[in-house]
mmCIF file of C-alpha atoms in Angstrom:
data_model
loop_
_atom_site.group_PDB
_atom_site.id
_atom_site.type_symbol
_atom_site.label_atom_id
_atom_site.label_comp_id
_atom_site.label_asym_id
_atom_site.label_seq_id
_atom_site.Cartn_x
_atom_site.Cartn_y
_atom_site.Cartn_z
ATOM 1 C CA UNK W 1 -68.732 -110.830 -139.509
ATOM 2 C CA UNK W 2 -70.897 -111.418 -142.703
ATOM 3 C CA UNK W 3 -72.132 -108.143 -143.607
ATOM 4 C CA UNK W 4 -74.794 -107.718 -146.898
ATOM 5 C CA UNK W 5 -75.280 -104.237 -148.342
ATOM 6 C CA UNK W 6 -78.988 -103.216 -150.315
ATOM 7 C CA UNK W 7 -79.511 -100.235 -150.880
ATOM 8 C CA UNK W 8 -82.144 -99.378 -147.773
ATOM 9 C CA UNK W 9 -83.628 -96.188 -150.027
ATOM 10 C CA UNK W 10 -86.938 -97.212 -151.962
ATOM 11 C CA UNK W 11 -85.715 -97.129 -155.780
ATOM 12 C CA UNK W 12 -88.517 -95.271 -157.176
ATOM 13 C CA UNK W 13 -88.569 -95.544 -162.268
ATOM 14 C CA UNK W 14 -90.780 -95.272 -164.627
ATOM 15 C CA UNK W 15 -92.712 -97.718 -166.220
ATOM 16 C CA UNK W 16 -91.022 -99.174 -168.969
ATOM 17 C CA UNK W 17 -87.424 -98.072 -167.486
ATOM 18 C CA UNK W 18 -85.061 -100.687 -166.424
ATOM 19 C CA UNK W 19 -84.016 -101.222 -162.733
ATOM 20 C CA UNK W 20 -81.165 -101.998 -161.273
ATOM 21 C CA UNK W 21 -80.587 -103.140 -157.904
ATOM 22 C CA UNK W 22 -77.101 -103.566 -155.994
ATOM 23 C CA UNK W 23 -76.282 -105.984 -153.504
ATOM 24 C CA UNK W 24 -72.634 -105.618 -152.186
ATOM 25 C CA UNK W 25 -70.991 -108.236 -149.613
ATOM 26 C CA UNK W 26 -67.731 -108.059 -147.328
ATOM 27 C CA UNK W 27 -66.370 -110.644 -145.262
ATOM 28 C CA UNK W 28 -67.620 -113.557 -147.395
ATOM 29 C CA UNK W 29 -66.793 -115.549 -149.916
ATOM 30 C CA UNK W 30 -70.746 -116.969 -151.405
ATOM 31 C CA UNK W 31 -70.374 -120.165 -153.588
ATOM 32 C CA UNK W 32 -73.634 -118.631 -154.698
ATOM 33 C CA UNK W 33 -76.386 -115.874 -154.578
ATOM 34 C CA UNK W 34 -80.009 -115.783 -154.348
ATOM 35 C CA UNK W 35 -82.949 -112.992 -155.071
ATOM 36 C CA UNK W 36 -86.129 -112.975 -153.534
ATOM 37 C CA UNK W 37 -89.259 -111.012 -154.235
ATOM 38 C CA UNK W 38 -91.195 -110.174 -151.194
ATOM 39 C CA UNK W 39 -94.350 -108.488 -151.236
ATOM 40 C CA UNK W 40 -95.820 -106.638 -147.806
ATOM 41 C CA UNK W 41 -97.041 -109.471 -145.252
ATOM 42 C CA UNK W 42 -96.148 -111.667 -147.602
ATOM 43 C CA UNK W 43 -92.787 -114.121 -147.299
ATOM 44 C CA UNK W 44 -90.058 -113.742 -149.602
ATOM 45 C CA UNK W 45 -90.588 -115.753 -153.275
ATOM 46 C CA UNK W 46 -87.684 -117.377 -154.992
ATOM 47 C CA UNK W 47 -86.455 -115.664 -158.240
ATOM 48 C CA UNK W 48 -83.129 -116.469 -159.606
ATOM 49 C CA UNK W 49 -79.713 -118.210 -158.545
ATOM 50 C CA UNK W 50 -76.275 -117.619 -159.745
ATOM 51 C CA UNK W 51 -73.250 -119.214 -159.026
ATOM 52 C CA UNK W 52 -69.960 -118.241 -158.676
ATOM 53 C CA UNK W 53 -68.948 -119.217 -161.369
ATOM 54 C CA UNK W 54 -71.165 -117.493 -163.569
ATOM 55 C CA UNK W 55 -71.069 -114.385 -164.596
ATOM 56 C CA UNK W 56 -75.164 -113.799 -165.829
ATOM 57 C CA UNK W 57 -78.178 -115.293 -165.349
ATOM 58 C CA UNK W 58 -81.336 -114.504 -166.964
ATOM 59 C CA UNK W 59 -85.216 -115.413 -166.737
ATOM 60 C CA UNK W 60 -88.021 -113.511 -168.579
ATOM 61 C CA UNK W 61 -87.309 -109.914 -167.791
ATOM 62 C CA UNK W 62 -84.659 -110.908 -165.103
ATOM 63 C CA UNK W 63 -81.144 -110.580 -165.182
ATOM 64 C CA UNK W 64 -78.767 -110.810 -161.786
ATOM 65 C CA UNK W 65 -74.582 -110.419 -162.576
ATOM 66 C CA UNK W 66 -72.337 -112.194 -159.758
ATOM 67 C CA UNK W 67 -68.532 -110.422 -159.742
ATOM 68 C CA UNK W 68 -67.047 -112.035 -157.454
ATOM 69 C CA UNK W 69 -63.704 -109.823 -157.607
ATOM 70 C CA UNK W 70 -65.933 -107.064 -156.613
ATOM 71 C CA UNK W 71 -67.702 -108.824 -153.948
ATOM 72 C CA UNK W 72 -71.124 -107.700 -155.826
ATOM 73 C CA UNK W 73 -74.519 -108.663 -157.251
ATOM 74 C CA UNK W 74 -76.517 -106.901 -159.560
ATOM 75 C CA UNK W 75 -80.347 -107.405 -160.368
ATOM 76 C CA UNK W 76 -82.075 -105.990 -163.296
ATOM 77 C CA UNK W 77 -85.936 -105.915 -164.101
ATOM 78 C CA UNK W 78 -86.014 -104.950 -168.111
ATOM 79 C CA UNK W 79 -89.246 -103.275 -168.941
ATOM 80 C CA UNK W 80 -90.588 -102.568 -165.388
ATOM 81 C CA UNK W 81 -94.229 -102.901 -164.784
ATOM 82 C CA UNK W 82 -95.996 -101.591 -161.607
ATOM 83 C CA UNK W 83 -97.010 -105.065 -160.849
ATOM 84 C CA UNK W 84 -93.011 -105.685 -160.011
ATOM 85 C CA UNK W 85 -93.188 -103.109 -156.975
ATOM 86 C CA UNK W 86 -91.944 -104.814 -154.144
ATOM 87 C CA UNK W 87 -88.702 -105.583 -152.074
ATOM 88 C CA UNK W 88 -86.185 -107.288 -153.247
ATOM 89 C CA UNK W 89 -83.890 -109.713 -150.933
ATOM 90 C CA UNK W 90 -80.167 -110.736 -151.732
ATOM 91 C CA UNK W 91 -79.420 -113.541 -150.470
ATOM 92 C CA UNK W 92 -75.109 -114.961 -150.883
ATOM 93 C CA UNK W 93 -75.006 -118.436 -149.776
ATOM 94 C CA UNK W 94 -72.592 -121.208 -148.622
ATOM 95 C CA UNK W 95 -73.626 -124.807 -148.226
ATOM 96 C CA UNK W 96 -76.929 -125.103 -147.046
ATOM 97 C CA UNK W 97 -76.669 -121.626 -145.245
ATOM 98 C CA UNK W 98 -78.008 -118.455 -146.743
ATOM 99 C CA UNK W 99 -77.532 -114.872 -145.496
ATOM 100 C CA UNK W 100 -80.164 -112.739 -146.215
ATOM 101 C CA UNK W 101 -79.938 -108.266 -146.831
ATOM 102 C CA UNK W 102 -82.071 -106.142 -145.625
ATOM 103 C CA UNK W 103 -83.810 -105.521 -149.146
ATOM 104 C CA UNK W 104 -84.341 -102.443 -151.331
ATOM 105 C CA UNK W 105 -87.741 -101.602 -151.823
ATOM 106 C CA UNK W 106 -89.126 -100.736 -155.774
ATOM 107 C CA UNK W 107 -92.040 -98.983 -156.875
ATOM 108 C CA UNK W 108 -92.345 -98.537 -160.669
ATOM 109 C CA UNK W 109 -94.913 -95.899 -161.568
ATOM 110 C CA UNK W 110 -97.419 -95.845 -164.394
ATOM 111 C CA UNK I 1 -100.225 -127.156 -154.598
ATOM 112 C CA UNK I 2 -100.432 -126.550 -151.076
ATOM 113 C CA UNK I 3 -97.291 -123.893 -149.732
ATOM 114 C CA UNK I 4 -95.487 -123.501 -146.626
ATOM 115 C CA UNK I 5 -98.459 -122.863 -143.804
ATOM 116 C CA UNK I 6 -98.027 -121.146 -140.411
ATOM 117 C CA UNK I 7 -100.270 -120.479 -137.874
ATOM 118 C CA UNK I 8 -101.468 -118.467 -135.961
ATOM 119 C CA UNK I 9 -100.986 -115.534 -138.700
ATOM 120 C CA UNK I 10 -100.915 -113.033 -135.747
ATOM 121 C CA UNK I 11 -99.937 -113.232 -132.262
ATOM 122 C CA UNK I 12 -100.142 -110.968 -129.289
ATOM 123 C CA UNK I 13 -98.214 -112.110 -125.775
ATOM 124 C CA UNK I 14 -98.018 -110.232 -122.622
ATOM 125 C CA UNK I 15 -93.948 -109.962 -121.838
ATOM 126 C CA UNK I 16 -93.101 -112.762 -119.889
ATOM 127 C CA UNK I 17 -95.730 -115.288 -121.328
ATOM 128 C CA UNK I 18 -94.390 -118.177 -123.310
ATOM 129 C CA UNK I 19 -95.488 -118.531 -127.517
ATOM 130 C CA UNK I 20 -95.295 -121.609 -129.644
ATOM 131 C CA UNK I 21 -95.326 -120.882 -133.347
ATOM 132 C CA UNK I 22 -96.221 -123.921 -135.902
ATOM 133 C CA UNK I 23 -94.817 -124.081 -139.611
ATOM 134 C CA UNK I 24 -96.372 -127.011 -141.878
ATOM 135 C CA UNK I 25 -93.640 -127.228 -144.543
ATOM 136 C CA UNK I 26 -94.593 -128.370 -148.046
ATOM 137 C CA UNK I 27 -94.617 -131.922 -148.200
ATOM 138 C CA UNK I 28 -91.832 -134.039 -148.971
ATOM 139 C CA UNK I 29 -89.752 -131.105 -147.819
ATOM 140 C CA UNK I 30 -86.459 -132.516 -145.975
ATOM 141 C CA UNK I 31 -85.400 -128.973 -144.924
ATOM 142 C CA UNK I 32 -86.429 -126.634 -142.700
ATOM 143 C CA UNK I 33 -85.572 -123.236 -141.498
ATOM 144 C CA UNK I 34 -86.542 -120.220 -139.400
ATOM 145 C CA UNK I 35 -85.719 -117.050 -139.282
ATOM 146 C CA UNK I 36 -86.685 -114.065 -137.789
ATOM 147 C CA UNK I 37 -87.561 -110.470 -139.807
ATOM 148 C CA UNK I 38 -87.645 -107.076 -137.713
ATOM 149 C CA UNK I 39 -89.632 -104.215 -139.552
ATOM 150 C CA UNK I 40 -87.296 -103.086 -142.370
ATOM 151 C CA UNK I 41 -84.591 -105.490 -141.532
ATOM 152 C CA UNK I 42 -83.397 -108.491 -143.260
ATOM 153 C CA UNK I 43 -84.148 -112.018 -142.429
ATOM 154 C CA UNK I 44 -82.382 -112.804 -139.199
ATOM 155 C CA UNK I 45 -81.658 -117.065 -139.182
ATOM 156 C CA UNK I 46 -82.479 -118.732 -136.102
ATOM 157 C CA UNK I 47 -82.383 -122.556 -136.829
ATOM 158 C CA UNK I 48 -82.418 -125.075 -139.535
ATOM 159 C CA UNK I 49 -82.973 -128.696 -139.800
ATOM 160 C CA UNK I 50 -82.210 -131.329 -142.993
ATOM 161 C CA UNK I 51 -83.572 -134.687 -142.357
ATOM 162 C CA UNK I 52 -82.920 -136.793 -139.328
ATOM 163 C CA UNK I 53 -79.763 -134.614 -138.708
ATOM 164 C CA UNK I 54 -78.858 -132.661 -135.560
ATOM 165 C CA UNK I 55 -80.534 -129.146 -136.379
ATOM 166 C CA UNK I 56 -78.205 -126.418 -136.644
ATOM 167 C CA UNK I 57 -79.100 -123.832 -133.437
ATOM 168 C CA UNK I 58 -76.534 -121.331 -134.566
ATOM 169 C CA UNK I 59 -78.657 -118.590 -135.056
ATOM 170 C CA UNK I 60 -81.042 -118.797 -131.621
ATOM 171 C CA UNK I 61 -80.631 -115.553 -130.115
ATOM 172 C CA UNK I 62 -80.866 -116.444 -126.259
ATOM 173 C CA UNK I 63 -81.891 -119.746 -124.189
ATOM 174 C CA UNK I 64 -85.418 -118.601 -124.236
ATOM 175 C CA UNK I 65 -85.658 -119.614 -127.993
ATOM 176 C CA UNK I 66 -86.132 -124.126 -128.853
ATOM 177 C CA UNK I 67 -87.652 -125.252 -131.775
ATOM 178 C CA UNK I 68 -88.359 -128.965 -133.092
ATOM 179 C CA UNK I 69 -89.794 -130.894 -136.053
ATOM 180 C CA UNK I 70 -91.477 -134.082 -134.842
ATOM 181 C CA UNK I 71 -90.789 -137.004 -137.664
ATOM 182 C CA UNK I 72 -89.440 -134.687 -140.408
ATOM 183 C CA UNK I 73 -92.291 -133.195 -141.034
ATOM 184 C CA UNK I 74 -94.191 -129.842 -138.366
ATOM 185 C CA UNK I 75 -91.773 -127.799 -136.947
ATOM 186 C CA UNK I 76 -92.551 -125.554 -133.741
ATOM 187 C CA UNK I 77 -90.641 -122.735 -132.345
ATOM 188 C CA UNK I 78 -90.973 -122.046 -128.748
ATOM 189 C CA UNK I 79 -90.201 -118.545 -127.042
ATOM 190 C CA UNK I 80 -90.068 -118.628 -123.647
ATOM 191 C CA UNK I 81 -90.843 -115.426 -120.952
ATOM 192 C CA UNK I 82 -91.352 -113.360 -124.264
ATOM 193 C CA UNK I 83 -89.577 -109.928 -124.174
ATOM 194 C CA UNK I 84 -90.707 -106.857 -125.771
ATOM 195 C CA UNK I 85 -87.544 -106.899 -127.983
ATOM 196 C CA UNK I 86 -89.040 -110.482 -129.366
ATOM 197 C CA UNK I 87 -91.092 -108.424 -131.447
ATOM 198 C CA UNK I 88 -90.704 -109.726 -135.217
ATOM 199 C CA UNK I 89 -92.736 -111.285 -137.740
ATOM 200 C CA UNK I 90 -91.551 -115.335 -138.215
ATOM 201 C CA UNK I 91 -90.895 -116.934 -140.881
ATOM 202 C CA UNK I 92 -90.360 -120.732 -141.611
ATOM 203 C CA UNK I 93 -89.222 -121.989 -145.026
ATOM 204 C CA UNK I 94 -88.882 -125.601 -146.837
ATOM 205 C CA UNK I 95 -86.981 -126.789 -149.421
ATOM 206 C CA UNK I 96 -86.023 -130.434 -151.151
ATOM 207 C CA UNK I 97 -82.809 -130.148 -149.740
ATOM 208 C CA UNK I 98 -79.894 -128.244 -150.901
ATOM 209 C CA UNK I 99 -80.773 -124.681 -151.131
ATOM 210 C CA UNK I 100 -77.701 -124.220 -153.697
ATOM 211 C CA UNK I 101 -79.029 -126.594 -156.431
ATOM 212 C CA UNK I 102 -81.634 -124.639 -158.995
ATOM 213 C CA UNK I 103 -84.200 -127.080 -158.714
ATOM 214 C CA UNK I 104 -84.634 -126.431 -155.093
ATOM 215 C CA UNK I 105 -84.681 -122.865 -153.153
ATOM 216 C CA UNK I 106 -86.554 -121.523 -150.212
ATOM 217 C CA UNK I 107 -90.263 -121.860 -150.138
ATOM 218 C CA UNK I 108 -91.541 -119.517 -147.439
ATOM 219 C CA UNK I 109 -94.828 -119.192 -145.531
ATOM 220 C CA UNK I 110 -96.449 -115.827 -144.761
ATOM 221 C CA UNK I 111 -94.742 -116.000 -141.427
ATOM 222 C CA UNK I 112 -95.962 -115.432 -137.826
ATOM 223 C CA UNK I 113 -96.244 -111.691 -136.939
ATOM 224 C CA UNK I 114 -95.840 -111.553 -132.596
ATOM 225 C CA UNK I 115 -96.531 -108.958 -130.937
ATOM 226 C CA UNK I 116 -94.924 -108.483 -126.882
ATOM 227 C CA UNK I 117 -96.737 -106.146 -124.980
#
């Protein structure tokens, strides 16, 4: 079956640093991939899509990579800023269908 | 505008009691799904529905969970003879239609957190 791999440790950086969160997939073959923002008791926000057949996608301080030889997303947050503490969701998707990771939780401190 | 709205915010059910949860989607919305988050898991999908097609039950866990969205629009998800193991918060999320095209991802509500005691 689908399986979708965040890392399930909090990722704790500096302010300022960049972070860089991994989402790994096995058993799946996404046409595309989606990241979410979710905040506590909130539901997840949309932030970026990539398709598979790009290799980079970028939005303010955002920037998710799609390999799809390694079977493996990655999402940065340039310049972290407390305010961007949350979880983040991966999300590969196929058609209409999206399978959602657990989410790897971020706190950036001051 | 208005977002994705879902009521009751908090629910608490004896085991064995049956729940209804209510999503109001954004407007114009043609899709709809559910799905179903544990504490610390990921989102778990239950059903989805796109328009006046048959919804896609794939994801229901057991014969205990229904859902339905009366003309396109309110969707409710029915749990009946709640078990403990029901416990989740529930979210419901609209979109314009294909979830794949960048003008038109997942909008979520704050979901439906139930409680079986």
């Amino acid at each position: 079956s689908q399986k979708i791999e965040q890392n399930s440790e909090a990722l704790n950086i500096q302010e300022g640093k960049t972070a860089t969160l991994t989402c790994n997939y096995t058993n799946y073959s996404p046409a595309y991939l989606q990241w979410y923002r979710q905040d506590p008791g909130r539901g997840p926000v949309f932030l970026l899509l990539i398709r598979e057949n790009e290799k980079e996608k970028r939005k303010e301080r955002l920037k998710v990579t799609f390999d799809t030889t390694l079977k493996q997303s990655l999402f940065h947050i340039t310049a972290s800023q407390p305010a961007d503490s949350a979880t983040y969701l991966c999300a590969p998707g196929a058609g209409n269908m999206l399978t959602f990771g657990g989410g790897t939780r971020l706190m950036v401190k001051p | 505008g208005a977002g994705v709205s879902q009521s009751p915010s908090n629910k608490v059910t004896e085991k064995g009691k049956d729940v209804e949860l209510r999503c109001d989607p954004i407007s114009g919305h043609t899709a709809l799904y559910w799905y179903r988050q544990s504490l610390g898991q990921g989102l778990e999908f239950l059903i989805y529905f796109q328009g006046n097609s048959a919804p896609d039950k794939s994801g229901l866990p057991s014969d205990r969970f229904s859902a339905e969205r009366t003309g396109g629009s309110v969707s409710t998800l029915t749990i009946q003879r709640t078990q403990q193991e029901d416990s989740a918060v529930y979210l419901c999320a609209s979109s314009l239609g294909l979830i794949y095209s960048y003008n038109s991802p997942l909008h979520f509500g704050n979901g439906t957190r139930l409680t079986v005691t």
